[in-house]
mmCIF file of C-alpha atoms in Angstrom:
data_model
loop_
_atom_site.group_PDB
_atom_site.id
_atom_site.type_symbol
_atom_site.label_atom_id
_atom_site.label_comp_id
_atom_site.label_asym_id
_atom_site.label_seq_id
_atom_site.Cartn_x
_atom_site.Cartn_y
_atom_site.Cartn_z
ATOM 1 C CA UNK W 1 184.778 76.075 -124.638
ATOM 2 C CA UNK W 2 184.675 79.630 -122.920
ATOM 3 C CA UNK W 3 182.989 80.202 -119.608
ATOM 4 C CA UNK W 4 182.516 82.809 -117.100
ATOM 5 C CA UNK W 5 184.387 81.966 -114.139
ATOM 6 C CA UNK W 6 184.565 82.749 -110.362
ATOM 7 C CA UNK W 7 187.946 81.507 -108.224
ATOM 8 C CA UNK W 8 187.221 83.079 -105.187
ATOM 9 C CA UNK W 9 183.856 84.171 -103.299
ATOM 10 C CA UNK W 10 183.114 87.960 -103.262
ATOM 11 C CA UNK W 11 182.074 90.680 -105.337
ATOM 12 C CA UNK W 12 181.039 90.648 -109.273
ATOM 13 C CA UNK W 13 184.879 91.624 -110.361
ATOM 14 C CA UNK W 14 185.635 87.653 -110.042
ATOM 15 C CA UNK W 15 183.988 86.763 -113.109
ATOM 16 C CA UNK W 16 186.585 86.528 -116.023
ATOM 17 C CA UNK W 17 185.807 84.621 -118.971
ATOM 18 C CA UNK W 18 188.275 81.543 -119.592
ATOM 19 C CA UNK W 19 188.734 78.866 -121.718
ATOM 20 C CA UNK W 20 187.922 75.245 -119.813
ATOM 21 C CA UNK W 21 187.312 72.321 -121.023
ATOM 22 C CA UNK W 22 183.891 70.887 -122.085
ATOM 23 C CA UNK W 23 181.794 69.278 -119.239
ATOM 24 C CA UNK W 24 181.957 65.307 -119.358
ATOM 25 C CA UNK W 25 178.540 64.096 -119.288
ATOM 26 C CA UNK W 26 177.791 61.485 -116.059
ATOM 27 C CA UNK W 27 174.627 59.038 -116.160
ATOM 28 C CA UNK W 28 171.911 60.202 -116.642
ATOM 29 C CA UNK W 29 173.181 63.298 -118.600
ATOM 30 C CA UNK W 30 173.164 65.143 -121.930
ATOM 31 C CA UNK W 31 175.484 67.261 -123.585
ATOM 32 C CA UNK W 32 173.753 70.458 -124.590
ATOM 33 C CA UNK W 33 174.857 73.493 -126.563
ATOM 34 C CA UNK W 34 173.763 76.249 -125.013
ATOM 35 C CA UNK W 35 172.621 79.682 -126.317
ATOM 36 C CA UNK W 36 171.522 81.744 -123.125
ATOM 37 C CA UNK W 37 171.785 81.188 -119.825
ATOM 38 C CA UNK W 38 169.715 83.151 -117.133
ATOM 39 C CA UNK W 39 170.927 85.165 -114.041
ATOM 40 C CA UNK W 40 169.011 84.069 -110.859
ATOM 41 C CA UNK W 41 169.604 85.772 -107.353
ATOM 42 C CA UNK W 42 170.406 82.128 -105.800
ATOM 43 C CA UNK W 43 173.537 82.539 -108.180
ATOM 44 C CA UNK W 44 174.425 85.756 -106.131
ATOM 45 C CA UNK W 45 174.868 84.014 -103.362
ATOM 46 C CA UNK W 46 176.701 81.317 -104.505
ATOM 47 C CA UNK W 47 179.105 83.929 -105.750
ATOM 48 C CA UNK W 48 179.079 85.513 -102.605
ATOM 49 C CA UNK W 49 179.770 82.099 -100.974
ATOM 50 C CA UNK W 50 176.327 82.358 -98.662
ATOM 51 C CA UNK W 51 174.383 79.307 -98.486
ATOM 52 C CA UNK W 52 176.438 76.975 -100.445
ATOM 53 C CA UNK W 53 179.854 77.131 -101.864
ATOM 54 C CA UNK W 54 180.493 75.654 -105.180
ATOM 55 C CA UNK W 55 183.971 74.163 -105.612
ATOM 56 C CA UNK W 56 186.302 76.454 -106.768
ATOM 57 C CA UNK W 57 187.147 77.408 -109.754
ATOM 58 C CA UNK W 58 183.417 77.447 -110.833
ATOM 59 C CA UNK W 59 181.031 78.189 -113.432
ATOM 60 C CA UNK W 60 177.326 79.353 -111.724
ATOM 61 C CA UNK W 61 174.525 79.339 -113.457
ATOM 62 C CA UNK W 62 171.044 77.166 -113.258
ATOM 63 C CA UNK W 63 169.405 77.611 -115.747
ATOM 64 C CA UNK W 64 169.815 77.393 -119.649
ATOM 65 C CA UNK W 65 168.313 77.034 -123.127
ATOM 66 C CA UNK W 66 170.213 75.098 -126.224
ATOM 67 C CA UNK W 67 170.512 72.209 -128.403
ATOM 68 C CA UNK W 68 171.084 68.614 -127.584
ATOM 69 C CA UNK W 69 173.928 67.459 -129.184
ATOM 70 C CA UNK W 70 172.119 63.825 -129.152
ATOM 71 C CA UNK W 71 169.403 64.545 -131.568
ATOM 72 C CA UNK W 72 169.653 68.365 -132.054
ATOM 73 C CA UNK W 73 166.407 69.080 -130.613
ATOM 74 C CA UNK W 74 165.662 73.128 -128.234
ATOM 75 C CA UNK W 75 165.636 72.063 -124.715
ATOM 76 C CA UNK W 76 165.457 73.965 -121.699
ATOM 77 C CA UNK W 77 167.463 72.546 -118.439
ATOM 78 C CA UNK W 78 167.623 73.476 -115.022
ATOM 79 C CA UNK W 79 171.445 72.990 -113.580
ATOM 80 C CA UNK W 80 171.288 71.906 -109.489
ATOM 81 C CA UNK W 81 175.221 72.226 -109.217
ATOM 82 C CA UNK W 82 175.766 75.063 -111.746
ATOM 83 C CA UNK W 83 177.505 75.420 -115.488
ATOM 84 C CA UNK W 84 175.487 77.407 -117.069
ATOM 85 C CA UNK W 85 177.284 80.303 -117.838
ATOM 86 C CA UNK W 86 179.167 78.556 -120.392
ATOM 87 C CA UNK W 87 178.988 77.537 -124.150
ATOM 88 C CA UNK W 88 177.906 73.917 -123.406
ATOM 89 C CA UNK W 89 176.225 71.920 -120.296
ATOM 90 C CA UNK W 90 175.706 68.723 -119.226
ATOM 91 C CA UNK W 91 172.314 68.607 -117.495
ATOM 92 C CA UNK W 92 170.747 65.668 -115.715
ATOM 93 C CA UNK W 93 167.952 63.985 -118.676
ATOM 94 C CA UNK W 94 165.074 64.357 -115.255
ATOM 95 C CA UNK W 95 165.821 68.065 -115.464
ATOM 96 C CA UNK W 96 165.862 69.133 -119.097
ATOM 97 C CA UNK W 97 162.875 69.470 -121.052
ATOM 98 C CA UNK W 98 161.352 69.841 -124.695
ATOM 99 C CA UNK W 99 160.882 73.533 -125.571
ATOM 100 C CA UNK W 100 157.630 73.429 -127.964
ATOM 101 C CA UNK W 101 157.937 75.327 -131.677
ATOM 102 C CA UNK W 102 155.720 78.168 -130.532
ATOM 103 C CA UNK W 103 158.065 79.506 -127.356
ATOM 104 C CA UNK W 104 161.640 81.269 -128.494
ATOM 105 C CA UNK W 105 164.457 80.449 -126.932
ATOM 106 C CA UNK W 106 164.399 83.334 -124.560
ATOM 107 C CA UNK W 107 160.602 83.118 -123.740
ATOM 108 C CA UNK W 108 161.241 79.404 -122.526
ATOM 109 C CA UNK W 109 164.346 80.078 -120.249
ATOM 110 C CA UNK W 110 162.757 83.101 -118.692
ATOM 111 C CA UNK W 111 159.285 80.762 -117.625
ATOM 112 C CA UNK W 112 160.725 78.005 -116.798
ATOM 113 C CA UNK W 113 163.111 77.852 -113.460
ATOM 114 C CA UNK W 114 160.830 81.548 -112.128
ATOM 115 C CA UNK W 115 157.527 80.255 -113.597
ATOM 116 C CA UNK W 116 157.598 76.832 -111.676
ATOM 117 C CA UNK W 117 158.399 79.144 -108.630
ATOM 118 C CA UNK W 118 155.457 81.691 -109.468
ATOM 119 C CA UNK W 119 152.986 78.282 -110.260
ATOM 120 C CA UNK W 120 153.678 76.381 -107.478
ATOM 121 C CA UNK W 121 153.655 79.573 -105.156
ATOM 122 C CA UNK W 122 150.126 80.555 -106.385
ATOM 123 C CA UNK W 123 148.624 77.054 -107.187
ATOM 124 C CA UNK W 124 150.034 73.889 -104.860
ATOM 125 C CA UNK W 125 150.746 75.700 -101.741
ATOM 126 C CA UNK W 126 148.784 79.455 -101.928
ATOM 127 C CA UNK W 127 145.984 77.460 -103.132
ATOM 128 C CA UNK W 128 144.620 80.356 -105.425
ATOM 129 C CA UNK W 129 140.591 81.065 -106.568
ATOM 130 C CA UNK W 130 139.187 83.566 -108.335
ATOM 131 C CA UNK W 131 137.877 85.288 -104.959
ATOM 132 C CA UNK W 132 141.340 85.779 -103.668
ATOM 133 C CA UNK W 133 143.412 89.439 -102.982
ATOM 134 C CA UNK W 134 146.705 88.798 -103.710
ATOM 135 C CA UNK W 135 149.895 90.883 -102.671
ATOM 136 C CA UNK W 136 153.231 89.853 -105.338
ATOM 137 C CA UNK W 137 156.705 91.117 -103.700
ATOM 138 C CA UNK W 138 159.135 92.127 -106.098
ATOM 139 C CA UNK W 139 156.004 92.376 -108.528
ATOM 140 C CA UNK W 140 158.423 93.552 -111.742
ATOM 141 C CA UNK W 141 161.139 90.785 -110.916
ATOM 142 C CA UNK W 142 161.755 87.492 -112.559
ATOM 143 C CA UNK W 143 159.311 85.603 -110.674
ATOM 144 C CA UNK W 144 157.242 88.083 -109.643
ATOM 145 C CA UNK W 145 156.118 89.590 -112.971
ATOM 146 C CA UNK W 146 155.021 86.230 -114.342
ATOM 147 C CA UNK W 147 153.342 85.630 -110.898
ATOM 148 C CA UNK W 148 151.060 88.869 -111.552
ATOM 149 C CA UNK W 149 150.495 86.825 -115.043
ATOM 150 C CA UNK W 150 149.105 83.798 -113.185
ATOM 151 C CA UNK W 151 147.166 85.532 -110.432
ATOM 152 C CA UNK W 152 145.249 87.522 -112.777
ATOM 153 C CA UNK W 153 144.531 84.532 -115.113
ATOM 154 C CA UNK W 154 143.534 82.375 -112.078
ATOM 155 C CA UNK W 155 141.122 85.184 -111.853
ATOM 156 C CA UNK W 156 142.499 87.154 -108.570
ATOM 157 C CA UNK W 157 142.242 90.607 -107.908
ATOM 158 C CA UNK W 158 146.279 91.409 -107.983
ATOM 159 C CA UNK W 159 148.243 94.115 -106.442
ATOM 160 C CA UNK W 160 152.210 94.334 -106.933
ATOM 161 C CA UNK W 161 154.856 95.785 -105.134
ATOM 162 C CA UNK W 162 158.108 97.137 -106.574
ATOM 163 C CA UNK W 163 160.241 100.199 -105.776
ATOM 164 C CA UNK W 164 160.109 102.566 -108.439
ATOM 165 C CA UNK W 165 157.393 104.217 -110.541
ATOM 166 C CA UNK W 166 159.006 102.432 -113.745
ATOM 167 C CA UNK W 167 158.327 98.770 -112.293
ATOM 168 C CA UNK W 168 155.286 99.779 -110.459
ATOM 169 C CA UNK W 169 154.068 100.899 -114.354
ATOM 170 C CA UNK W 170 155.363 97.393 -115.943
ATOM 171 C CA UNK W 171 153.538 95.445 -112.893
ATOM 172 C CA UNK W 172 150.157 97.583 -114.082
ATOM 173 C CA UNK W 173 150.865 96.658 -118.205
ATOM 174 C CA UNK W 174 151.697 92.720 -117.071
ATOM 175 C CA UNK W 175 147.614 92.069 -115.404
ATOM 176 C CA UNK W 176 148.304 93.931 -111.826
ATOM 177 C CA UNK W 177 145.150 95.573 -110.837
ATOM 178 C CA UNK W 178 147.068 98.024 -108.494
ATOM 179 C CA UNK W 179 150.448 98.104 -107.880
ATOM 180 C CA UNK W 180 152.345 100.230 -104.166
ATOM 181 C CA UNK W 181 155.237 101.423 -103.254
ATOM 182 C CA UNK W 182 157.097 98.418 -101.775
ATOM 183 C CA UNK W 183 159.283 100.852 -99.377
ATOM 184 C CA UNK W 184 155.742 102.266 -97.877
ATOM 185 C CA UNK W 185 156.429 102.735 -94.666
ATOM 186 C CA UNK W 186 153.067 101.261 -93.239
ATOM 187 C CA UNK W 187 153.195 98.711 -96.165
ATOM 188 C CA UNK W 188 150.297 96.428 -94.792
ATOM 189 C CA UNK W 189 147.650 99.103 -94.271
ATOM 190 C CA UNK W 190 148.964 100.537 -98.320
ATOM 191 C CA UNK W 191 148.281 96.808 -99.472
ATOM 192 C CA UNK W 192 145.039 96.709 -97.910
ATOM 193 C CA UNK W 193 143.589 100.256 -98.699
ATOM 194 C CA UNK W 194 144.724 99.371 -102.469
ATOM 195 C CA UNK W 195 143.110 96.250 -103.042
ATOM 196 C CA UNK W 196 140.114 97.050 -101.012
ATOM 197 C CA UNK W 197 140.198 94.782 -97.974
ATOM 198 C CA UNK W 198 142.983 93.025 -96.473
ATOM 199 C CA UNK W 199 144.601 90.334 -98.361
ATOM 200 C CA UNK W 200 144.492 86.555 -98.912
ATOM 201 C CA UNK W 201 147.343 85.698 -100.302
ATOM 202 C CA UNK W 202 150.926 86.885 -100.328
ATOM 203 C CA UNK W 203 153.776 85.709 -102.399
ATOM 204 C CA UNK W 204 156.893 87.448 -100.698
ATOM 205 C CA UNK W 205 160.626 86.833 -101.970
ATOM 206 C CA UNK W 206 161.822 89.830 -99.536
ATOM 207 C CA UNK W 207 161.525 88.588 -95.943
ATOM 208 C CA UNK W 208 162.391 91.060 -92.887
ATOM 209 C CA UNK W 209 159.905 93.792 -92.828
ATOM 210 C CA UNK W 210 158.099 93.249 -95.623
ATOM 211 C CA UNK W 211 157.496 89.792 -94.769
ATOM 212 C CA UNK W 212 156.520 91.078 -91.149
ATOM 213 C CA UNK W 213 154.356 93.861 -92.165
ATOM 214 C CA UNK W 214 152.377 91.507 -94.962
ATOM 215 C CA UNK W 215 151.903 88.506 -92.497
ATOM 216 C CA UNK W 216 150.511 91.496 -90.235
ATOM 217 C CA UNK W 217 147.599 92.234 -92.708
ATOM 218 C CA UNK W 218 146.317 89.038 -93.931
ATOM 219 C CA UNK W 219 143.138 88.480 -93.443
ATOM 220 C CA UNK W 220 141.232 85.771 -91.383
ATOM 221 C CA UNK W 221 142.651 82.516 -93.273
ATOM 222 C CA UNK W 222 144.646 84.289 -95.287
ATOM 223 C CA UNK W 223 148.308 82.759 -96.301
ATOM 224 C CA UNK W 224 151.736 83.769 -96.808
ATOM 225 C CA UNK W 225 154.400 81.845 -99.234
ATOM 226 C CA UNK W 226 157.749 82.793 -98.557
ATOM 227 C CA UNK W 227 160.189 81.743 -101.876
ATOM 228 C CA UNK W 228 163.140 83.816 -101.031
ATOM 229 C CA UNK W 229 165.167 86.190 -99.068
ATOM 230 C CA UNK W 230 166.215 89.052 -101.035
ATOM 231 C CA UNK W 231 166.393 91.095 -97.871
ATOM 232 C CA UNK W 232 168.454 88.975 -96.603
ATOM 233 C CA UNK W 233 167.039 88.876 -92.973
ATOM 234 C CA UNK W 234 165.321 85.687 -92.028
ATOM 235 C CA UNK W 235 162.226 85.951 -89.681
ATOM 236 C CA UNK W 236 160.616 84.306 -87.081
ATOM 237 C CA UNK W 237 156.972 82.404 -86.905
ATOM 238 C CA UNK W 238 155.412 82.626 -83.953
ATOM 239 C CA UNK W 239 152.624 79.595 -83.275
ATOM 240 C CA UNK W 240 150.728 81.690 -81.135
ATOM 241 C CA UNK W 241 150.178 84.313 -83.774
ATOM 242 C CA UNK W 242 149.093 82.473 -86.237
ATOM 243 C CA UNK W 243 146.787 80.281 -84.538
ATOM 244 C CA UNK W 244 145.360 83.908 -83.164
ATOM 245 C CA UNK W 245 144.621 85.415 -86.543
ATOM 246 C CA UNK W 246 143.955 81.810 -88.090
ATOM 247 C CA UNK W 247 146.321 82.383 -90.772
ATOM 248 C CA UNK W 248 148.817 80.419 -92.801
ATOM 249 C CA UNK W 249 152.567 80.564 -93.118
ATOM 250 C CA UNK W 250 153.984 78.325 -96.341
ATOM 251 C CA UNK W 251 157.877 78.409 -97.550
ATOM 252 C CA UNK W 252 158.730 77.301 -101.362
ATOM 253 C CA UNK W 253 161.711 75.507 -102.246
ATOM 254 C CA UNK W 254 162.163 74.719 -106.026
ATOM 255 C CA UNK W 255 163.927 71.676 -105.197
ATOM 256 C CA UNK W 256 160.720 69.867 -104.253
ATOM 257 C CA UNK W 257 159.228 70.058 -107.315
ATOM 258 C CA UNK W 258 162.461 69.055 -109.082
ATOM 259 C CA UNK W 259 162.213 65.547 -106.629
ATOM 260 C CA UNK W 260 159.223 64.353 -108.543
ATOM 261 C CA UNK W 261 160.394 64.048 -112.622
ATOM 262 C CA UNK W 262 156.397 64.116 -113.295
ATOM 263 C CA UNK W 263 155.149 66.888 -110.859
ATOM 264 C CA UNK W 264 158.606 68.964 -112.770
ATOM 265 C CA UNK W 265 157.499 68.015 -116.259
ATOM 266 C CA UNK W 266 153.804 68.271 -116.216
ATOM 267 C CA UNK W 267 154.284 71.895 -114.950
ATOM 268 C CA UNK W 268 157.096 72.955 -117.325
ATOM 269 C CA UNK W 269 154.548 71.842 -120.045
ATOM 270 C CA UNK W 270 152.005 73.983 -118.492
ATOM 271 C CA UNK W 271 154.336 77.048 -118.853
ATOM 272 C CA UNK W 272 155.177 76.712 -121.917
ATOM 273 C CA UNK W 273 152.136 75.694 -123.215
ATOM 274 C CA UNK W 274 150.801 79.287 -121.705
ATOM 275 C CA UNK W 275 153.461 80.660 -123.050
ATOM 276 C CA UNK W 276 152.741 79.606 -125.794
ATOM 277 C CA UNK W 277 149.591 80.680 -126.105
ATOM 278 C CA UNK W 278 150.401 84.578 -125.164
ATOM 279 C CA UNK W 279 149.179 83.736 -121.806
ATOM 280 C CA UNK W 280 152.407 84.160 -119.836
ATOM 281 C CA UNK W 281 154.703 86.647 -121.296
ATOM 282 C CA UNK W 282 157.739 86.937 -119.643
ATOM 283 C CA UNK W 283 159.206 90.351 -119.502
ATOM 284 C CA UNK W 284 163.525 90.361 -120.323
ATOM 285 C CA UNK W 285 165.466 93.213 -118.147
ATOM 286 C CA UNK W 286 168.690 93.158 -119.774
ATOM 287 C CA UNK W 287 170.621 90.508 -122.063
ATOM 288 C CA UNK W 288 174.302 90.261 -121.693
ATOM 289 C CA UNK W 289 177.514 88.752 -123.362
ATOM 290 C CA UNK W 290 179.210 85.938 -121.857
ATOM 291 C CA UNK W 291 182.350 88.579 -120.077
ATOM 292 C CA UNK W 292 178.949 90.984 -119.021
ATOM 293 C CA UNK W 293 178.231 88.754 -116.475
ATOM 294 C CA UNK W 294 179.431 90.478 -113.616
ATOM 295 C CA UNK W 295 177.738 93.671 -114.805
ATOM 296 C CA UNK W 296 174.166 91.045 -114.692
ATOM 297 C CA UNK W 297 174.509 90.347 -111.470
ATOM 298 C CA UNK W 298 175.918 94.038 -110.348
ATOM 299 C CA UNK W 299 172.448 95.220 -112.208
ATOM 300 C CA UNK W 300 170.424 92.454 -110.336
ATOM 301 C CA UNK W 301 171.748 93.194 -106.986
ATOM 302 C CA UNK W 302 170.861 97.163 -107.825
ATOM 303 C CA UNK W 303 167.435 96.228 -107.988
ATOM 304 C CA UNK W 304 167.488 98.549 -111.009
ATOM 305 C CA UNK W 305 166.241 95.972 -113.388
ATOM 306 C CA UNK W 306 163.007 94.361 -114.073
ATOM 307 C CA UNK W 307 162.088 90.942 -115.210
ATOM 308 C CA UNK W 308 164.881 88.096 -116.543
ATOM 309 C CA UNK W 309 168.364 88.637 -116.943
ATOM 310 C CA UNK W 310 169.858 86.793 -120.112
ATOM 311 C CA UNK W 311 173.135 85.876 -120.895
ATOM 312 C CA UNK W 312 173.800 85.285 -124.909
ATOM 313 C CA UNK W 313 176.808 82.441 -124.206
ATOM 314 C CA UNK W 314 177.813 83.094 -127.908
ATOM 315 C CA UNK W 315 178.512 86.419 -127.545
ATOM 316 C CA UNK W 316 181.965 87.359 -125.655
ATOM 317 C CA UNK W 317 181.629 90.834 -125.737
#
């Protein structure tokens, strides 16, 4: 089979496609013939060797959409150790789901791994109701646009952040009541002043500043979820703070959900039944062939697109 493949840590030039063999199923695992992979910023910094460092040579990748070779039915799997940039996978049965007749192949792998993150943000830890103010980071990106989705169909008043005028217009067209200039320099009182009253909830994938200047403005029991660190600078809690302004700090880790096969299923088949539905719509910033996947994660690290990166496996150039 042909895969894109890294053999050292560094910069998107290491990806060169290859032909390797076919991944040997363990227990517990199916073979699956996949048709597009996605491009998630935790696969940046695998590449980058930050984090975690996958052995080398490797294929990255977590997340895909194909056939089952076992009974030639659409599934959609998420990949803990990688392999998805490549023509065929071997994901774990506990992560690999049914992708209903009503989603396309694309809509399913572009809800599924961000969606979970954008549900369980919103719902198990934020703790959404219609009365909330909610502030989305990142408000065009892969989770964050289908977060704006679920806020405003929980009923929130939403407000997105994203960088350009472009994004800022797609958050508006995806449910966002307002959307602000995420590189405002006094971004909490611009937040506040644009929904009307400080917020209530924040889902932030930036951290640093942003994170800072958001956890600043909550309001009186008001909560933060933190699901990433885009910015790459971690931050600090400080006790004293929050029991002061008797607010809430929460951090997301997909890997929780994927712990508990029903918790994991019951919400993928929430997704995709809103997806289904027209509900959830998730937005696709760029598909790629299987040797543009270097120039997928060059464009994801720009920041210069919006929504899910695809890559088309059967496609080499």
């Amino acid at each position: 089979m042909l895969a894109s493949v890294i053999t050292g840590f560094g910069g998107t030039e290491l990806f060169a496609v290859a032909e390797i063999p076919e991944p040997v199923p363990g227990p517990g695992a199916d073979v699956v013939d996949v048709t597009l992979a996605g491009v998630n910023y935790a696969d940046v910094h695998r590449r980058r060797g930050e984090h975690e460092k996958p052995p080398l040579p490797a294929v990255l990748g977590a997340d895909v959409v194909g056939r089952r070779r076992s009974d030639g039915r659409r599934v959609a799997a998420l990949l803990r150790s990688g392999g998805g940039y490549a023509q065929v996978a071997a994901p774990l049965r506990r992560y690999t789901v049914d992708i209903p007749d009503s989603v396309p192949d694309e809509q399913a792998l572009a809800v599924l791994e961000q969606g979970l993150t954008a549900w369980h943000s919103l719902h198990t830890l934020g703790r959404i109701d219609g009365d909330d103010l909610v502030v989305v980071t990142a408000g065009a990106g892969g989770v964050g646009h289908l977060a704006v989705q679920l806020a405003r169909w929980a009923g929130a008043r939403v407000a997105a952040l994203a960088s350009s005028p472009a994004k800022r217009e797609a958050a508006i067209a995806l449910g966002a009541h307002v959307a602000v200039d995420s590189q405002h320099p006094d971004l909490g009182t611009a937040v506040s002043r644009a929904l009307g009253a400080p917020p209530t909830l924040v889902l932030d994938s930036v951290g640093g500043k942003t994170f800072e200047q958001l956890q600043a403005a909550l309001a009186p029991f008001g909560r933060i979820v933190a699901y990433g660190v885009a910015g790459d600078v971690a931050n600090t809690v400080a006790v004293d703070d929050l029991m002061t302004t008797s607010t809430g700090v929460h951090g997301f880790w997909l890997q929780r959900v994927l712990d508990d096969e029903e918790l994991y299923r019951s919400s993928a088949a929430r997704l995709f039944h809103l997806a289904g539905r027209g509900v959830l719509r998730a937005r696709i910033g760029g598909r790629y062939p299987l040797a543009g996947v270097g120039q997928a994660h060059a464009d994801l690290e720009s920041r210069a697109t919006a929504g899910k990166l695809l890559i088309d496996v059967r496609r080499l150039t």
